[in-house]
PDB file of C-alpha atoms in Angstrom:
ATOM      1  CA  UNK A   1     -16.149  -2.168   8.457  1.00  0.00           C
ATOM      2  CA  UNK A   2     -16.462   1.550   8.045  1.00  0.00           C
ATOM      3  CA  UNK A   3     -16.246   3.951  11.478  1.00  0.00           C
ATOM      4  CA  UNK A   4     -16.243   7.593  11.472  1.00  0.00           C
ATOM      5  CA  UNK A   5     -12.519   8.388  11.773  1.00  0.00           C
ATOM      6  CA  UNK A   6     -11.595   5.009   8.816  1.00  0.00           C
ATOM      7  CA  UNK A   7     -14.416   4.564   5.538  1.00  0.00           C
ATOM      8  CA  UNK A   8     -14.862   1.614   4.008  1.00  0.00           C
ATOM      9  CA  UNK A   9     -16.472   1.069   0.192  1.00  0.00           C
ATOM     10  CA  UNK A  10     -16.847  -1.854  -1.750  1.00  0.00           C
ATOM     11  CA  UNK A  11     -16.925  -1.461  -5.186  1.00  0.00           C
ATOM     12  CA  UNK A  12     -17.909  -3.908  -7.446  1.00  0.00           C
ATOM     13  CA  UNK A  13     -16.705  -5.669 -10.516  1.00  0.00           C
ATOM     14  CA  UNK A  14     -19.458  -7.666 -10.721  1.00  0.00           C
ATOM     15  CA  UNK A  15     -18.801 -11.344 -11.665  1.00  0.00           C
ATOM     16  CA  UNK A  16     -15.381 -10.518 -10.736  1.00  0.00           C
ATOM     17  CA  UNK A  17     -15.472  -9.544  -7.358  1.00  0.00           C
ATOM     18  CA  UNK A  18     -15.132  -6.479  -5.320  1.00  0.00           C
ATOM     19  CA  UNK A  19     -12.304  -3.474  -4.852  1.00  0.00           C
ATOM     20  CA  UNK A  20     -11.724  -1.998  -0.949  1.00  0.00           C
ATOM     21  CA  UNK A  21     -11.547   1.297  -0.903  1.00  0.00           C
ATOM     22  CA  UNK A  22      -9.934   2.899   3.128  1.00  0.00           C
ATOM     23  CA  UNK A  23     -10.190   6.235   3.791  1.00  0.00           C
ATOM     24  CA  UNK A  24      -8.879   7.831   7.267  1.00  0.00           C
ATOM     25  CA  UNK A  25     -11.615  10.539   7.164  1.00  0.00           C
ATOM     26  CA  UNK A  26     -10.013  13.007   9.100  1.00  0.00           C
ATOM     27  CA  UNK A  27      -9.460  15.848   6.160  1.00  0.00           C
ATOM     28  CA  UNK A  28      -9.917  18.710   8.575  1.00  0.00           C
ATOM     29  CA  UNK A  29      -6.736  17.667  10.800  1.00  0.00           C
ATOM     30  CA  UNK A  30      -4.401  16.288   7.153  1.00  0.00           C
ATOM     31  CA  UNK A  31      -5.796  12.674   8.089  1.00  0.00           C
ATOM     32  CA  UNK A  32      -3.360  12.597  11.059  1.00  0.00           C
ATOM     33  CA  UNK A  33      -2.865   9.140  12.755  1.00  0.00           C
ATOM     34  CA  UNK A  34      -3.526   8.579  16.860  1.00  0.00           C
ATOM     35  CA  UNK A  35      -3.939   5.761  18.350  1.00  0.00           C
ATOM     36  CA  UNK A  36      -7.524   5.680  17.702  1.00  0.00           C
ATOM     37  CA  UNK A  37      -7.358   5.795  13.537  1.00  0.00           C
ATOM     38  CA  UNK A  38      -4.709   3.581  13.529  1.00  0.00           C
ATOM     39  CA  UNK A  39      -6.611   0.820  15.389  1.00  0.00           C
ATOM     40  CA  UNK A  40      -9.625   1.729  13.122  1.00  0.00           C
ATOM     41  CA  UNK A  41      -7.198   1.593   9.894  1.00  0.00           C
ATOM     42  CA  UNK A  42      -6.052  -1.732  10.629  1.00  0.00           C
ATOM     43  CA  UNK A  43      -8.970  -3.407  11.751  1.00  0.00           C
ATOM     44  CA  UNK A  44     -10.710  -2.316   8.427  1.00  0.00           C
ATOM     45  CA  UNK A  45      -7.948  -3.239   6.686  1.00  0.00           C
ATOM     46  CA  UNK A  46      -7.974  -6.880   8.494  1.00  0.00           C
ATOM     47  CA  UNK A  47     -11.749  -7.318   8.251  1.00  0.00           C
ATOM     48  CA  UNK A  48     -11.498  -6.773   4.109  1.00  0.00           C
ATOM     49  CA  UNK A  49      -8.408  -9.072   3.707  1.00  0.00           C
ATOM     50  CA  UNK A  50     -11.076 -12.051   4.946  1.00  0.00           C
ATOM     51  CA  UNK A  51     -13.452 -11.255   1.835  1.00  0.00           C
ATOM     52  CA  UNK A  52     -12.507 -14.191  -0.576  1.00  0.00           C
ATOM     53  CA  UNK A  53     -13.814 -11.934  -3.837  1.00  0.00           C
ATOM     54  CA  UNK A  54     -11.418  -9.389  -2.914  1.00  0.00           C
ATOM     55  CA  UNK A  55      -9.224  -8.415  -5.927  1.00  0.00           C
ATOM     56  CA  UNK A  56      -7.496  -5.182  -4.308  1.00  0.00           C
ATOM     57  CA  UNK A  57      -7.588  -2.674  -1.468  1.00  0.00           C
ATOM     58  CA  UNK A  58      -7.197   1.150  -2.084  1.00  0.00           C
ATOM     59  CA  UNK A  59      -5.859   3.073   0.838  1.00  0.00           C
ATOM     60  CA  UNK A  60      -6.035   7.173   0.895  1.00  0.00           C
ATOM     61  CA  UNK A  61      -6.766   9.759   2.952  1.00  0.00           C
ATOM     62  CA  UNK A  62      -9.769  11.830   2.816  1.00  0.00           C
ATOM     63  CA  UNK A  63      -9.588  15.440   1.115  1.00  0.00           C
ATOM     64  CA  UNK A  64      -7.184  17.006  -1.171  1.00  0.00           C
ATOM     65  CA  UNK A  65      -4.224  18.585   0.947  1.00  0.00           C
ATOM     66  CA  UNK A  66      -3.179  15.008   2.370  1.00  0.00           C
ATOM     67  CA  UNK A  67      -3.150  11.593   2.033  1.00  0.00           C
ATOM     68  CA  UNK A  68      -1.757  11.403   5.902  1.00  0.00           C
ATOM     69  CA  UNK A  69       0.101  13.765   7.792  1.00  0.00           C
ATOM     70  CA  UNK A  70       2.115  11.375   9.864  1.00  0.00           C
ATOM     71  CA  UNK A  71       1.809  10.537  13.501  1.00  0.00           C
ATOM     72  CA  UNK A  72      -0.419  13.115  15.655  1.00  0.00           C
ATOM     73  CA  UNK A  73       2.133  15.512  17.006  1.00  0.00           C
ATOM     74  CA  UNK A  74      -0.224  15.787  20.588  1.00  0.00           C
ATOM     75  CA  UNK A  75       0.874  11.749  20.706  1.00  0.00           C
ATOM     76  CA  UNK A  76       4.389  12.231  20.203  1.00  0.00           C
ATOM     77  CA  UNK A  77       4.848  14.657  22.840  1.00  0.00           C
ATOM     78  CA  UNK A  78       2.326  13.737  25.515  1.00  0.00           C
ATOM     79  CA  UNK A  79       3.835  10.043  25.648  1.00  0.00           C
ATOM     80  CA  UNK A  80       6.249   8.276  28.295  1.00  0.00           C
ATOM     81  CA  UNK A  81       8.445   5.260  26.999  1.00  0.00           C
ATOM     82  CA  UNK A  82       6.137   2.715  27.490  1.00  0.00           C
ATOM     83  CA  UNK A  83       3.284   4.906  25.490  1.00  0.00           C
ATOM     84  CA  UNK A  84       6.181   4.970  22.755  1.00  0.00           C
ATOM     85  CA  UNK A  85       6.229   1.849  22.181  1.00  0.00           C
ATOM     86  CA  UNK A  86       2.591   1.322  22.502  1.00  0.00           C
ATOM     87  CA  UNK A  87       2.745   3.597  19.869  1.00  0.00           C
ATOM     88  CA  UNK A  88       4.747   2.373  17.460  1.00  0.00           C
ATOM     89  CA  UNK A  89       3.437  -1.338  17.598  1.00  0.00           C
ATOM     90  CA  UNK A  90       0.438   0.119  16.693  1.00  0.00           C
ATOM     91  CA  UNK A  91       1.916   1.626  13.518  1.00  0.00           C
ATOM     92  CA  UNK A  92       3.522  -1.473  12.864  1.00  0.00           C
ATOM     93  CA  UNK A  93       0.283  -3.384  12.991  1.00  0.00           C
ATOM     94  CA  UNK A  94      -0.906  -0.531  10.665  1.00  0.00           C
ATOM     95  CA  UNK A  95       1.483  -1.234   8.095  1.00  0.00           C
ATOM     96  CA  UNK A  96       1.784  -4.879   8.811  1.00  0.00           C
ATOM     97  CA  UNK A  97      -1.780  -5.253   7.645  1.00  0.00           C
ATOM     98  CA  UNK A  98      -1.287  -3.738   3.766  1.00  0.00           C
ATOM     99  CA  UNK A  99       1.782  -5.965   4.108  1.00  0.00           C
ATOM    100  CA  UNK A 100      -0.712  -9.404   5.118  1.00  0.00           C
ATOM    101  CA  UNK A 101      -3.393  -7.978   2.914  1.00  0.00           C
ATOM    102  CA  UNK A 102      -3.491 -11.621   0.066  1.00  0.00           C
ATOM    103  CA  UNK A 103      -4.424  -9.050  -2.660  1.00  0.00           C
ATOM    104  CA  UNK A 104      -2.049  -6.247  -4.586  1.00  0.00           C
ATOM    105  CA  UNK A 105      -2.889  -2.629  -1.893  1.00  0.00           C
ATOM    106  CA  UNK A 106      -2.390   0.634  -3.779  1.00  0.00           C
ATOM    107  CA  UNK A 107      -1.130   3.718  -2.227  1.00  0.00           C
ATOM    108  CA  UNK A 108      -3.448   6.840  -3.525  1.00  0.00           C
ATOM    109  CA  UNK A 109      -1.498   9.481  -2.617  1.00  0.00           C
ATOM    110  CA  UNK A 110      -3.678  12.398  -2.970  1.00  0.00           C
ATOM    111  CA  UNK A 111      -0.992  15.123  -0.675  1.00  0.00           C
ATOM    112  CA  UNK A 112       1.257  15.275   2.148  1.00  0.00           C
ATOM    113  CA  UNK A 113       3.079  11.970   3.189  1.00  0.00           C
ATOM    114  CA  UNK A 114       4.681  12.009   5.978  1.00  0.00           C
ATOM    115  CA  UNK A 115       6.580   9.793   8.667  1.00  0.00           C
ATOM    116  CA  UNK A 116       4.152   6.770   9.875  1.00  0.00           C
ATOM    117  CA  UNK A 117       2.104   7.639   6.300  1.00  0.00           C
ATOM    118  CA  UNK A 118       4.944   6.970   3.899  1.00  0.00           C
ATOM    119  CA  UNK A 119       5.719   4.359   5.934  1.00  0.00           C
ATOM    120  CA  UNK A 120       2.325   3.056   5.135  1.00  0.00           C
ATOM    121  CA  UNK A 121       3.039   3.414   1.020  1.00  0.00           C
ATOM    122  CA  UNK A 122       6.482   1.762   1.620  1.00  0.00           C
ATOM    123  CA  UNK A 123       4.406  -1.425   2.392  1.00  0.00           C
ATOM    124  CA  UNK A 124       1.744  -0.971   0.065  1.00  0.00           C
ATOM    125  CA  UNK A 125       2.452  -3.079  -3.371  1.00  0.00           C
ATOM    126  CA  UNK A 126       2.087   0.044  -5.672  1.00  0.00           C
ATOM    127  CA  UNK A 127       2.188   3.829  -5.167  1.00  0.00           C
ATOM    128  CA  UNK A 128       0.372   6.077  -7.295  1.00  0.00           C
ATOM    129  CA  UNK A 129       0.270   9.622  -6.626  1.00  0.00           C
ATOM    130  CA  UNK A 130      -1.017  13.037  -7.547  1.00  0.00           C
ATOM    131  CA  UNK A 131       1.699  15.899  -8.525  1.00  0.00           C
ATOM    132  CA  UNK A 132       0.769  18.146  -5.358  1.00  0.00           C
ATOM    133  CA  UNK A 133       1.915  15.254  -3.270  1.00  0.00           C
ATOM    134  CA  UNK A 134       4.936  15.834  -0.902  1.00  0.00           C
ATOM    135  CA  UNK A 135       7.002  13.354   0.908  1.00  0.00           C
ATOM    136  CA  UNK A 136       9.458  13.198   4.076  1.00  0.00           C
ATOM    137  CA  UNK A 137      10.273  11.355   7.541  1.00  0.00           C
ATOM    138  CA  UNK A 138      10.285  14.530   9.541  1.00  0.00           C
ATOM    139  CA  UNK A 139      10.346  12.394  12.580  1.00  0.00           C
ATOM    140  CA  UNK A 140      14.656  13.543  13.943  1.00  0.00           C
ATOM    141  CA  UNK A 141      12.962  16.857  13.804  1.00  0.00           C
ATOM    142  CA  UNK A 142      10.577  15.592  16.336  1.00  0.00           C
ATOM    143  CA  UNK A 143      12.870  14.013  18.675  1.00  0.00           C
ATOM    144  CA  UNK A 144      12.482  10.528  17.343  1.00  0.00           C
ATOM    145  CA  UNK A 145      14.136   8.371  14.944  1.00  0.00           C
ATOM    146  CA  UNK A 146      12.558   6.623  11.846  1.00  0.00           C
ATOM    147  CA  UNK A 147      11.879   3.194  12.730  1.00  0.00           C
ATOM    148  CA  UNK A 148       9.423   0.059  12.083  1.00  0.00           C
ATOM    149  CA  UNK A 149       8.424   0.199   8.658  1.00  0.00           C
ATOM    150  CA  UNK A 150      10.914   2.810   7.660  1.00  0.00           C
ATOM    151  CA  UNK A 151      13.267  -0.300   7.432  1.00  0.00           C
ATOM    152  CA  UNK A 152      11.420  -0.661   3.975  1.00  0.00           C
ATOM    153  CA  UNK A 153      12.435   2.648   1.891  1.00  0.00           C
ATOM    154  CA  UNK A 154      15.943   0.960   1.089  1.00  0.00           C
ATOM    155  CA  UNK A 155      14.417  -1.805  -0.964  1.00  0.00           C
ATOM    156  CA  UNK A 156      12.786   0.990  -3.111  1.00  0.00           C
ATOM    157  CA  UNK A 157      14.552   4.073  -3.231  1.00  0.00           C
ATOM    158  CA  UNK A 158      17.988   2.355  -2.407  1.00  0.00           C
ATOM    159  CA  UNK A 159      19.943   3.324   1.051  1.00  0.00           C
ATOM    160  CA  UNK A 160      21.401   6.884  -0.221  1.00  0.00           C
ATOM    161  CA  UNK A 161      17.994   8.271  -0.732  1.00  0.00           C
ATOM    162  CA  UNK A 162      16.811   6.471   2.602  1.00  0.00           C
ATOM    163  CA  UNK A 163      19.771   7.826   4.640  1.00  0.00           C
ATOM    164  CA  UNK A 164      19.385  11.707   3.170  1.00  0.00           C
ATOM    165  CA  UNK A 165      15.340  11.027   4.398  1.00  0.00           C
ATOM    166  CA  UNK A 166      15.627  10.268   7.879  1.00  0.00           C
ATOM    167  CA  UNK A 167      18.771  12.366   8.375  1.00  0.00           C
ATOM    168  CA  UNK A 168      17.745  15.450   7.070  1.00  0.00           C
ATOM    169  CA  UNK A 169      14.228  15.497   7.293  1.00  0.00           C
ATOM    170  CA  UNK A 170      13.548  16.830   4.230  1.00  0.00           C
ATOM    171  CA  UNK A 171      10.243  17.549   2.307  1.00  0.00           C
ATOM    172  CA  UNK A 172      10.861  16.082  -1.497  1.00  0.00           C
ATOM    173  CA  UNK A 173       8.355  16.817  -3.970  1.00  0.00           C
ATOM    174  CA  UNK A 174       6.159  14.631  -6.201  1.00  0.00           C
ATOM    175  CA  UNK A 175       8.195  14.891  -9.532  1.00  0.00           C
ATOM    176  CA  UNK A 176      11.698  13.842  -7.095  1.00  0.00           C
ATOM    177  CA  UNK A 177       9.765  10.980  -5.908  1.00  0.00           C
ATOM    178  CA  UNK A 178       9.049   9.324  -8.690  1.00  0.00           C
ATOM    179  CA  UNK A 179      12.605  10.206  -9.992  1.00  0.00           C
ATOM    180  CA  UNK A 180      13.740   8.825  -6.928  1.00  0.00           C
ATOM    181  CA  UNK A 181      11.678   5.435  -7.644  1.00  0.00           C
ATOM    182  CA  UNK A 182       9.256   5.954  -4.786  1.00  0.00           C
ATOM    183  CA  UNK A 183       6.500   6.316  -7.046  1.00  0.00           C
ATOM    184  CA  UNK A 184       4.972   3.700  -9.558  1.00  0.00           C
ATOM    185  CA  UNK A 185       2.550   6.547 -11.346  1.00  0.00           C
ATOM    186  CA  UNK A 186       2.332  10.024 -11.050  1.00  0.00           C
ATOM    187  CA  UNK A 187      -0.211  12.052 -12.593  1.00  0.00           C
ATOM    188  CA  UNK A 188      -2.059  15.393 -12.150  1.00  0.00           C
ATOM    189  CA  UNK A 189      -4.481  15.999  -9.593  1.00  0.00           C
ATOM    190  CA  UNK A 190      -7.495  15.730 -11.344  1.00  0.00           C
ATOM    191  CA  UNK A 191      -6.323  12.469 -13.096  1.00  0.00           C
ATOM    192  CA  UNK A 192      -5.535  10.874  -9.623  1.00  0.00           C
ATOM    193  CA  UNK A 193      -9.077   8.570  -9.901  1.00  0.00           C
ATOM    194  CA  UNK A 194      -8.668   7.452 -13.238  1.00  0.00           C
ATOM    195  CA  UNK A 195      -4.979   6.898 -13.279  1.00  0.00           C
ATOM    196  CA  UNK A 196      -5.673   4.002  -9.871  1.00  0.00           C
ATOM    197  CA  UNK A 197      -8.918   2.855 -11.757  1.00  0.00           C
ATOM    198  CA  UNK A 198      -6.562   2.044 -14.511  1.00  0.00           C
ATOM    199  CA  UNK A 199      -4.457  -0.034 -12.368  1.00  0.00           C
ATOM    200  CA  UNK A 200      -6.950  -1.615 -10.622  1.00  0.00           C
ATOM    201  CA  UNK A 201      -8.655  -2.516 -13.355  1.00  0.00           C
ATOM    202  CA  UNK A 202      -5.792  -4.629 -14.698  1.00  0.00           C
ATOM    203  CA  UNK A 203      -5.651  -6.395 -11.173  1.00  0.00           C
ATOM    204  CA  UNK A 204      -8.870  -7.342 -11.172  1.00  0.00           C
ATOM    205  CA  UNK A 205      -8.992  -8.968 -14.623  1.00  0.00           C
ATOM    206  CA  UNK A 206      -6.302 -11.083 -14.094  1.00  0.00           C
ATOM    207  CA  UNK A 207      -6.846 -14.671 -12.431  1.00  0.00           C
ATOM    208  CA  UNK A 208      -7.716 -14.161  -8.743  1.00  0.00           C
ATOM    209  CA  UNK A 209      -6.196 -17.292  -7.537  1.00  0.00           C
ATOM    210  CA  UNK A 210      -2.618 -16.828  -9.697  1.00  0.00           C
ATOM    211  CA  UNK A 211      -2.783 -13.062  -8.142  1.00  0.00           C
ATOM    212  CA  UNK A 212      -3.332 -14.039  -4.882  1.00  0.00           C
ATOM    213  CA  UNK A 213      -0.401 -16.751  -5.319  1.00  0.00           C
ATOM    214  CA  UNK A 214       1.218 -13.846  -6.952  1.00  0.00           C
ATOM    215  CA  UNK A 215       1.611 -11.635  -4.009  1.00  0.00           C
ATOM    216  CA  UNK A 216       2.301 -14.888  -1.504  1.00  0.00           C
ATOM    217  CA  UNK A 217       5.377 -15.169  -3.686  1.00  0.00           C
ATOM    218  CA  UNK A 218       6.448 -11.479  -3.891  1.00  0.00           C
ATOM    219  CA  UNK A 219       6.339 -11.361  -0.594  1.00  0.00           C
ATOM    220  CA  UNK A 220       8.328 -14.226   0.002  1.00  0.00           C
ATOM    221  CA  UNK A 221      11.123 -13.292  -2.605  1.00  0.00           C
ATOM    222  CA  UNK A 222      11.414 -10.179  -0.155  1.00  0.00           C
ATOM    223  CA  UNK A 223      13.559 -12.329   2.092  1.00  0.00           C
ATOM    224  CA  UNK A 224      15.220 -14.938   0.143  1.00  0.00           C
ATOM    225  CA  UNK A 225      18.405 -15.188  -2.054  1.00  0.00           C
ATOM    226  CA  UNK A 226      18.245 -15.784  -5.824  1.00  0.00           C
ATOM    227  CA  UNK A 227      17.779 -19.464  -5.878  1.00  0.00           C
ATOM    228  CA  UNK A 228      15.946 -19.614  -3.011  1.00  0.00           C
ATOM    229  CA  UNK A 229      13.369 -17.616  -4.955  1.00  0.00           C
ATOM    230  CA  UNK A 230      13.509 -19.688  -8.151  1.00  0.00           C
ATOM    231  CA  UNK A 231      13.042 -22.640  -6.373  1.00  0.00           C
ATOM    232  CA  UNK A 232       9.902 -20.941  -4.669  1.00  0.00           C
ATOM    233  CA  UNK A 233       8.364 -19.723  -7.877  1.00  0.00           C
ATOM    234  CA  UNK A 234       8.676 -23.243  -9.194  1.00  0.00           C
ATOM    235  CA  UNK A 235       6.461 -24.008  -6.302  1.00  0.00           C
ATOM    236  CA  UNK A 236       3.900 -21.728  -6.240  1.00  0.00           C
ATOM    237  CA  UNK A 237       3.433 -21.865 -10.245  1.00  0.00           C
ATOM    238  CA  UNK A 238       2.943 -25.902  -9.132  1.00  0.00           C
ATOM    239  CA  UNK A 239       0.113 -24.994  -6.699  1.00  0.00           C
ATOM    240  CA  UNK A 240      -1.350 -22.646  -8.879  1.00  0.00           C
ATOM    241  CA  UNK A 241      -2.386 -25.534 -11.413  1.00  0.00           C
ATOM    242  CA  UNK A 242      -3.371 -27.846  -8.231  1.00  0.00           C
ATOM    243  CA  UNK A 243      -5.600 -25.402  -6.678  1.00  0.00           C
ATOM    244  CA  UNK A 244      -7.518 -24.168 -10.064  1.00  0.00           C
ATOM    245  CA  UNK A 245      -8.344 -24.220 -13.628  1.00  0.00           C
ATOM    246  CA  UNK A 246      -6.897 -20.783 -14.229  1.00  0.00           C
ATOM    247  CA  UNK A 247      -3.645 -21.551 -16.382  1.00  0.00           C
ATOM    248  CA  UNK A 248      -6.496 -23.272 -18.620  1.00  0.00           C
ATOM    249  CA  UNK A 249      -9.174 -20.788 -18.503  1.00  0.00           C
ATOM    250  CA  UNK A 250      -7.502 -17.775 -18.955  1.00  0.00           C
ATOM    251  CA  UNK A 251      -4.323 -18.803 -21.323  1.00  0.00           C
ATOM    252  CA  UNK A 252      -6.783 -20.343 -22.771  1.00  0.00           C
ATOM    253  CA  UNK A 253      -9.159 -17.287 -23.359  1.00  0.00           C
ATOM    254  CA  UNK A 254      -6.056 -15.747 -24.768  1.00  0.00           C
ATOM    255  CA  UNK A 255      -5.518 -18.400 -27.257  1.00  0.00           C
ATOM    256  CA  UNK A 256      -9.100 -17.985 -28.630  1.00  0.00           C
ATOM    257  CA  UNK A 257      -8.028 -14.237 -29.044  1.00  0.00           C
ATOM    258  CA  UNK A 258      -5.353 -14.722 -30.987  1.00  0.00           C
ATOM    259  CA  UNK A 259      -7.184 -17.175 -33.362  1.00  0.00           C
ATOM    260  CA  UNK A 260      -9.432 -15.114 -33.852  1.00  0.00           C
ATOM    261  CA  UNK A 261      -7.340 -12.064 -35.035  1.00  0.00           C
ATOM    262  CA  UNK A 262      -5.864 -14.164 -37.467  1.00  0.00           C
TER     263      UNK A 262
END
C-alpha cells in the first residue's frame, strides 16, 4: 500500500514468497517523520504483515544522507500537551507495527538515525547499516525526554550506553555503534544492498511456518524469565510439528544433502 510520502515494493522469491520493502520517501527533508508519514508508515507496514507469503519486511528511508531524521522539528514545537501525546502514540504505533510484524523486519540504515528513527531500529529484529550512518536521541536537546520505544535500547546496547544516549544527546558514529552492539552488520556504503540481500536471503529460505513461530517466540522470551522461556520453546517447537510438515521437509532436505556428499 504505497502513498507518496511511504513506498511499498514487493519483491519476489518466487515459489517462496515475497520480501516488503518501506521507504518514507521524503529524501529532500532527511525522511523526517510528522504525523502524516507516520500514519502512512504504519499502515503500510500493517497492510504487508496480512500477506501470508510474506518472508520479511525491509524498512529504510529514501536517499543517501538518511535513513530518518527523527521527529519533524515544526511538530515538536508547534504542539500543546494533548498534540504531544497525540504525537507520541503515533510513534508508538509506528514502532509497535515492526514489533507485530509475524516475519523477521530489517533496519537498512542507509544515514542519519535519530530520536523516533532509532527508535524504529530498536524494534526492528536486525539492524544493518552503512558506515556513513550516525546515531543519537537528540530529543533533551529539544525540550523532551526519550520515551516510548526508547525503553528498548537497554536490551541491546545495555543501560550505560542507553543512559549516556538520552542524557547527553550525543551523535555516535557507525563504527561505535556496532562496537556498542547496536548494529548486527555494518558495511560500506555501496555494499549496503547486497549486505541486507544477504540476510534476507537466508530468511527467506528457511521454513516460513518455523520462522514465523520463530519470531512469536522471540518475542515472547522478551518478557519472560529463564524457565518461563524454556517451557515456551517446548511449546512452540510442539506446534510447529502440528501445524506443518516442515521439521520433515526441510531436515529432511538436509539429510539428502549430506548423503549425498558422502
Amino acid at each position: 500500500m504505497s502513498s507518496p510520502l511511504v513506498l511499498v515494493e514487493r519483491k519476489s522469491y518466487g515459489a517462496r514468497g515475497h520480501v516488503a520493502w518501506v521507504t518514507v520517501n521524503k529524501a529532500r527533508r532527511a525522511n523526517c517523520l510528522d504525523h502524516e508519514t507516520l500514519i502512512a508508515f504504519t499502515d503500510a507496514v500493517n497492510e504487508e504483515s496480512k500477506s501470508p507469503d510474506l518472508r520479511a519486511m525491509v524498512v529504510t528511508g529514501a536517499g543517501e544522507r538518511a535513513f530518518m531524521a527523527g521527529a519533524d522539528l515544526n511538530v515538536i514545537a508547534g504542539q500543546d500537551a494533548d498534540g504531544a501525546k497525540l504525537f507520541l502514540t503515533r510513534v508508538h504505533l509506528f514502532c509497535q507495527s515492526v514489533r507485530e510484524c509475524p516475519v523477521p523486519v530489517i533496519a537498512r540504515i542507509n544515514g542519519a538515525c535519530f530520536g523516533a528513527a532509532l527508535e524504529l531500529v530498536a524494534a526492528c529484529d536486525l539492524r544493518i547499516a552503512s558506515d556513513n550512518a550516525a546515531f543519537g536521541m537528540p530529543e533533551v536537546n529539544v525540550g523532551l525526554p526519550s520515551v516510548v520505544e526508547a525503553c528498548l535500547l537497554p536490551q541491546l546496547i545495555g543501560w550505560g550506553k542507553t543512559k549516556h544516549l538520552v542524557y547527553t544527546a550525543e551523535t555516535i558514529d557507525a563504527d561505535k555503534a556496532m562496537a556498542w552492539g547496536l548494529l548486527e552488520s555494518l558495511v560500506p556504503q555501496a555494499e549496503l544492498d547486497a549486505e541486507v540481500e544477504r540476510v534476507v536471503s537466508m530468511i527467506v529460505h528457511a521454513a516460513p511456518t518455523t520462522m514465523r513461530l520463530q519470531k512469536d517466540l522471540v518475542r515472547a522470551w522478551e518478557g519472560m524469565g529463564t524457565e518461563a522461556a524454556i517451557l515456551e520453546g517446548i511449546r512452540v517447537a510442539e506446534r510447529t510439528y502440528r501445524l506443518s510438515n516442515e521439521p520433515a521437509e526441510y531436515a529432511g532436505a538436509v539429510l539428502a544433502g549430506l548423503k549425498k556428499k558422502d
